[in-house]
Amino acid sequence: MKKILSILFLATLFVAGASAQQLEKLFDKYMEDERFNYIYQKRASTMDRLSDMKNFDLMVLDKSTTSLGRQMLTLNSADKSLDESFTREVENALKADKYEQVSIVRNGKNRVDTFEKPTDKGIAKVSFIKNPGNIVITLNLYATKK
Amino acid sequence: MNNIDNLLNNYFDGTASPEEENVLKNYFRSDNISPQHEMYKPMFAGFDKEKQIAAPAFVIPLERDKEKQSLSRKLWITIASTAAVILLVITLFPFKNQSEMQSDDYTVFINGKEITNPQKAQQYADKMFMQANEIIRTSYEPFVEVNAMQTEMDADKIFDNVYRKINYTESENQ
């Protein structure tokens, strides 16, 4: 019985570990796909983070965290079915990784969704931008400073 | 069109000559950009914009004031000028120089093709991250406006002001 329980426990851990990386798997899956553009930056410097944040009222630079890297995947396509299937894949990955939706902003046909989830080292932040013919997903990983 | 594709390949590999880069820049400035090249237009437009950033002119004090300047005032101006120059350098030039940048700092694939030149990869990455953040920032502008309105329409603040005015009027009457 103990053996079964320990196997079940390990299996649960394995499944949890595997599902925690669905979004990153999605980046890996499409990075070399010719329909997509992919960017990975090992570590966003403070200057990069500052230059990205022009509105300090809204996006105050969080000094308690340090960047562990960021990734961006862009789909520029006029193919509506591809847009829809990729959107579904992203949504499923976010759900599997247990991201919490932080905000939704809709402006006409444009939409920006932001998600967050705590990680072992700090926090993961995702922005999902959908414009007609253009989908962008960014993943920023941060570690909490001790 | 094949020529532009070849030039773009050379550009992202870092092997394009200055003449070839100029051909690309002129092409992306023109109105005859092929649809498959539209995605690169913001990047080249961005490079043009960066070139247009001009340093603000320093105000030189008038000649007749020079004699009156105390040592502390001169020192203050020197410190302020130095700080302004440092700020300009930080703003206008990227922090990382060539030797500091590791080749694996950036990984960039455009339409499945890896950009092997680290500088080009960095330029493209920075531009794209900046664009994405600009979209996010713009989408949040209504929130910022509402926040500003809420701050202005703070009931406690309004009542406090009215109360002060009443007190002032009463004290004037007495």
CSV table of C-alpha atoms in Angstrom, one decimal, chain A residues 6 36 55 79 98 104 108 113 128-129:
chain,number,residue,atom,x,y,z
A,6,SER,CA,4.5,6.7,-3.0
A,36,PHE,CA,6.5,32.8,-36.1
A,55,ASN,CA,4.6,55.3,-17.6
A,79,ASP,CA,-4.9,32.9,-41.6
A,98,LYS,CA,-2.2,27.5,-13.4
A,104,ILE,CA,-8.2,42.0,-19.6
A,108,GLY,CA,-12.2,47.4,-30.4
A,113,ASP,CA,-4.6,39.9,-21.3
A,128,PHE,CA,-1.1,37.9,-24.3
A,129,ILE,CA,-1.7,40.6,-27.0
